[in-house]
XYZ file of C-alpha atoms in Angstrom:
334
model
C 62.568 118.337 218.396
C 64.951 115.490 219.157
C 64.064 112.287 217.335
C 63.243 109.263 219.427
C 63.488 106.967 216.418
C 65.955 107.083 213.532
C 65.107 105.012 210.458
C 68.091 104.345 208.161
C 67.195 103.568 204.539
C 70.123 102.636 202.230
C 69.207 103.126 198.589
C 70.838 102.442 195.242
C 68.929 103.180 192.007
C 65.513 103.016 193.668
C 63.640 105.814 191.867
C 60.805 103.429 190.925
C 59.978 102.683 194.546
C 61.464 105.413 196.740
C 58.379 107.647 196.899
C 56.223 104.681 197.958
C 58.854 103.746 200.546
C 58.730 107.244 202.006
C 54.918 107.274 202.149
C 54.694 103.929 203.940
C 57.489 104.783 206.357
C 55.898 108.141 207.155
C 52.522 106.516 207.782
C 54.036 103.914 210.097
C 56.245 106.323 212.026
C 53.397 108.830 212.464
C 51.480 106.012 214.139
C 54.334 105.521 216.611
C 53.319 108.777 218.295
C 56.928 109.908 218.877
C 59.394 112.179 217.093
C 61.375 110.456 214.357
C 63.742 111.013 211.443
C 64.027 109.167 208.139
C 67.657 109.018 207.004
C 67.985 108.045 203.338
C 71.552 107.111 202.376
C 72.154 107.422 198.645
C 74.873 104.885 197.818
C 76.013 106.405 194.530
C 72.735 105.965 192.632
C 72.852 106.775 188.922
C 69.133 107.562 188.701
C 66.975 110.266 190.358
C 66.759 108.610 193.783
C 68.757 111.340 195.538
C 66.924 114.185 193.757
C 63.562 112.724 194.729
C 64.538 112.492 198.404
C 65.983 116.010 198.257
C 62.608 117.285 197.031
C 60.776 115.373 199.753
C 63.169 116.746 202.396
C 62.227 120.286 201.346
C 58.614 119.504 202.268
C 59.107 117.203 205.259
C 61.523 118.046 208.080
C 61.601 114.408 209.191
C 63.491 113.440 206.042
C 67.305 113.609 205.848
C 69.616 112.718 202.973
C 73.205 111.487 203.009
C 74.533 111.555 199.453
C 77.730 109.547 198.837
C 80.315 110.696 196.291
C 80.170 107.218 194.707
C 78.968 103.696 195.419
C 80.591 102.395 198.612
C 78.317 99.410 199.274
C 75.194 98.532 201.225
C 76.937 97.765 204.523
C 78.880 101.048 204.408
C 75.630 102.920 203.727
C 74.153 101.427 206.891
C 77.275 102.447 208.802
C 76.982 106.029 207.534
C 73.375 106.152 208.630
C 74.436 105.171 212.144
C 77.032 107.966 212.137
C 74.267 110.506 211.486
C 71.384 108.948 213.466
C 70.311 110.774 216.633
C 67.411 108.655 217.831
C 67.181 106.683 221.059
C 66.422 103.675 218.858
C 67.769 103.109 215.330
C 65.960 101.025 212.708
C 67.614 99.725 209.514
C 65.356 98.850 206.583
C 65.995 98.508 202.834
C 64.263 100.788 200.341
C 62.754 98.055 198.140
C 59.743 97.361 200.452
C 60.489 93.641 200.662
C 60.683 94.235 204.402
C 57.247 95.646 205.370
C 57.616 98.977 207.221
C 54.620 98.020 209.388
C 56.845 95.509 211.213
C 58.783 98.474 212.664
C 55.982 99.003 215.200
C 56.478 95.414 216.412
C 60.227 96.046 216.730
C 59.513 99.181 218.766
C 57.130 97.273 221.049
C 59.876 94.751 221.856
C 62.377 97.576 222.428
C 60.010 99.189 224.931
C 60.002 95.883 226.814
C 63.708 96.370 227.506
C 65.416 94.605 224.612
C 68.376 96.444 223.100
C 68.511 94.595 219.768
C 65.364 93.417 217.997
C 65.971 91.670 214.676
C 63.346 90.631 212.142
C 63.417 86.950 211.209
C 62.069 85.915 207.797
C 59.592 83.035 207.988
C 58.782 83.123 204.258
C 60.422 84.841 201.286
C 58.026 85.750 198.481
C 59.200 86.676 194.999
C 62.626 85.015 195.216
C 63.955 82.147 193.126
C 64.490 78.668 194.512
C 68.237 79.093 193.951
C 68.308 82.314 195.999
C 66.331 80.749 198.850
C 68.371 77.535 199.074
C 71.762 79.274 198.813
C 70.759 81.810 201.474
C 69.608 79.013 203.767
C 72.847 77.070 203.265
C 74.974 80.180 203.798
C 73.403 81.100 207.132
C 73.817 77.567 208.432
C 77.414 77.356 207.199
C 78.175 80.703 208.845
C 76.655 79.447 212.092
C 78.940 76.390 212.009
C 82.101 78.333 211.178
C 81.790 81.227 213.637
C 81.884 81.377 217.417
C 79.445 84.316 217.335
C 75.751 83.383 217.471
C 74.494 85.076 214.302
C 70.723 84.421 213.935
C 69.753 82.429 210.853
C 67.301 83.719 208.223
C 67.763 87.348 209.228
C 68.946 90.333 207.232
C 69.823 93.876 208.223
C 66.186 94.730 209.031
C 66.332 95.328 212.776
C 66.142 97.855 215.610
C 69.084 98.682 217.844
C 69.231 100.778 220.984
C 71.246 104.014 221.143
C 73.967 102.404 223.261
C 74.348 99.585 220.696
C 74.577 102.107 217.868
C 77.299 104.026 219.709
C 79.332 100.841 220.196
C 78.984 99.907 216.519
C 80.188 103.368 215.501
C 83.469 102.674 217.284
C 84.195 99.479 215.335
C 86.698 100.162 212.563
C 86.449 97.227 210.125
C 86.605 98.180 206.458
C 84.955 94.989 205.138
C 81.848 95.257 207.265
C 79.202 92.630 207.927
C 76.796 94.678 210.037
C 74.422 91.922 211.097
C 77.402 89.928 212.369
C 78.776 92.966 214.228
C 75.403 93.491 215.906
C 75.491 89.903 217.160
C 79.129 90.246 218.252
C 78.544 93.279 220.496
C 75.971 91.357 222.520
C 73.333 93.159 224.660
C 69.810 91.852 225.190
C 68.519 90.530 221.877
C 65.220 89.106 220.685
C 63.376 88.639 217.404
C 60.135 89.393 215.596
C 58.935 87.020 212.874
C 57.564 88.310 209.578
C 56.901 87.346 205.959
C 59.197 88.985 203.419
C 57.278 90.437 200.489
C 58.074 90.469 196.798
C 60.109 93.441 195.622
C 57.770 96.390 194.924
C 59.593 97.553 191.773
C 62.976 97.477 190.080
C 65.500 94.674 190.264
C 67.648 93.151 192.991
C 70.857 94.977 193.931
C 72.469 91.705 195.046
C 73.248 89.566 191.976
C 75.197 86.336 192.395
C 78.625 88.024 192.270
C 77.743 90.459 195.060
C 76.146 87.686 197.110
C 79.376 85.661 196.946
C 81.398 88.722 197.958
C 78.973 89.389 200.803
C 79.204 85.772 201.971
C 83.009 85.949 201.978
C 82.873 89.138 204.059
C 80.603 87.431 206.566
C 82.762 84.326 206.911
C 86.196 85.968 206.950
C 85.061 88.731 209.345
C 84.011 86.307 212.052
C 85.913 83.086 211.482
C 89.471 81.895 210.879
C 88.288 78.312 210.446
C 88.813 78.392 206.647
C 92.530 78.765 207.373
C 92.349 75.751 209.669
C 90.430 73.801 207.035
C 93.164 74.613 204.519
C 95.776 73.306 206.970
C 93.807 70.134 207.652
C 93.279 69.575 203.935
C 96.985 70.087 203.258
C 97.893 67.552 205.956
C 95.345 65.033 204.675
C 96.621 65.307 201.105
C 100.241 65.051 202.212
C 99.426 61.883 204.137
C 97.472 60.509 201.153
C 100.378 61.227 198.814
C 102.751 59.418 201.196
C 100.462 56.369 201.204
C 100.236 56.471 197.419
C 104.048 56.735 197.135
C 104.436 53.732 199.473
C 101.963 51.765 197.320
C 103.904 52.611 194.101
C 107.219 51.574 195.688
C 105.741 48.281 196.883
C 104.533 47.572 193.355
C 107.965 48.336 191.897
C 109.966 46.330 194.443
C 107.790 43.258 194.953
C 105.771 42.880 191.758
C 106.433 42.944 188.066
C 103.643 45.451 187.544
C 104.213 49.186 187.598
C 101.854 51.958 186.632
C 102.443 52.520 182.888
C 102.489 55.930 181.245
C 102.500 59.417 182.553
C 98.715 59.939 182.988
C 98.726 59.086 186.681
C 101.676 61.408 187.370
C 100.063 64.299 185.508
C 96.727 63.664 187.237
C 98.294 63.686 190.700
C 100.289 66.845 189.916
C 97.202 68.649 188.688
C 95.233 67.599 191.761
C 97.827 68.780 194.245
C 98.629 71.962 192.357
C 94.913 72.795 192.367
C 94.698 72.188 196.110
C 97.744 74.388 196.749
C 96.251 77.204 194.700
C 92.952 76.870 196.571
C 94.749 77.137 199.919
C 96.696 80.156 198.689
C 93.403 81.726 197.626
C 91.949 81.310 201.125
C 95.074 82.842 202.662
C 94.926 85.631 200.076
C 91.386 86.569 201.171
C 92.616 87.208 204.699
C 95.760 89.020 203.554
C 93.624 91.241 201.308
C 91.528 92.242 204.300
C 94.655 93.014 206.317
C 95.787 95.225 203.417
C 92.445 97.074 203.375
C 92.659 97.714 207.119
C 96.277 98.928 206.921
C 95.415 101.669 204.378
C 93.098 103.249 206.948
C 91.065 105.138 204.371
C 87.666 106.557 205.409
C 84.767 104.152 205.013
C 82.843 106.592 202.849
C 82.857 110.130 201.437
C 79.746 112.295 201.707
C 79.141 114.714 198.843
C 76.164 116.327 200.548
C 74.231 115.928 203.791
C 70.730 117.405 203.767
C 69.143 118.173 207.130
C 71.656 116.215 209.229
C 75.199 116.304 210.536
C 77.773 113.618 211.345
C 77.858 112.933 215.076
C 81.609 112.308 214.946
C 82.187 115.826 213.623
C 80.072 117.322 216.391
C 81.883 115.269 219.016
C 85.242 116.437 217.611
C 84.146 120.083 217.700
C 82.910 119.703 221.270
C 86.288 118.225 222.219
C 88.091 121.170 220.585
C 85.896 123.652 222.452
C 86.599 121.945 225.767
C 90.324 122.084 224.956
C 90.071 125.824 224.242
C 90.570 125.438 220.488
C 88.421 127.204 217.885
C 85.761 125.319 215.953
C 86.800 123.884 212.609
C 86.837 126.672 210.027
C 86.451 129.410 212.680
C 89.536 131.645 213.259
C 90.788 132.720 216.694
C 89.333 136.027 217.841
């Protein structure tokens, strides 16, 4: 039976919570009254997360598993789920139960009203530190200022997208993906549902500070070239300031008996400007690094095993070969 709803659940070392996640998702989706599939994407977990889902899939035909060969990242896991999802509507939700599965029914209700993207906006965030809350708030507002794309503030990847939106996203080829930004970029009719984010059910966060910084850089550099402009403006401002300072030093030497003694000021100015130059080179390097990643054109992910599902791109390629009179992949000519 074709699924009307596909629920994508990226997971990484979630054995403490994954069975509870499945039970709550099953209960919610059964209440929807339509056919559905639960697609768990194992992003290189080192615990029993994949084995647990494999066992559940043996008992429940709604459950699918995509098992990566290694850890490719949360955003890539979401992308893989979209490549395998068959539903008319696709929901993305994390496995840690901070995003209540019950909100999915509200997302579906909005979708049935004709909206093609329904994102969940966090009104409160329980169980998170003050530092995490304030940095997240500042990041979303900074991203809004830097980009020309209207990316909703205080939202994560928890959202519902229509089939046509999913198909468009599957065609986007970026390697350093920021899915929530891509969803905003493609457009379509969008609306929101407000909810309260719960404390993590079990385990620990999979986004420590280092990963959060990397994630923030992906978001900014994927949708804005303003940092390059800021670097240019800063370089111009410092060059002008250095010219003014040089003029001031010359005036002192020519028209007064006082000159700046010692080498401290020279060393200080050199250190300042060398630091600024290195900072600007670092910003440029971020963009060049992304160009390098794109030029390699490696696959976004490698699947070790797919349980109960098949990549839509592979099926589309086989259909194309059949229409062209070529044999299916792995099937010899008769």
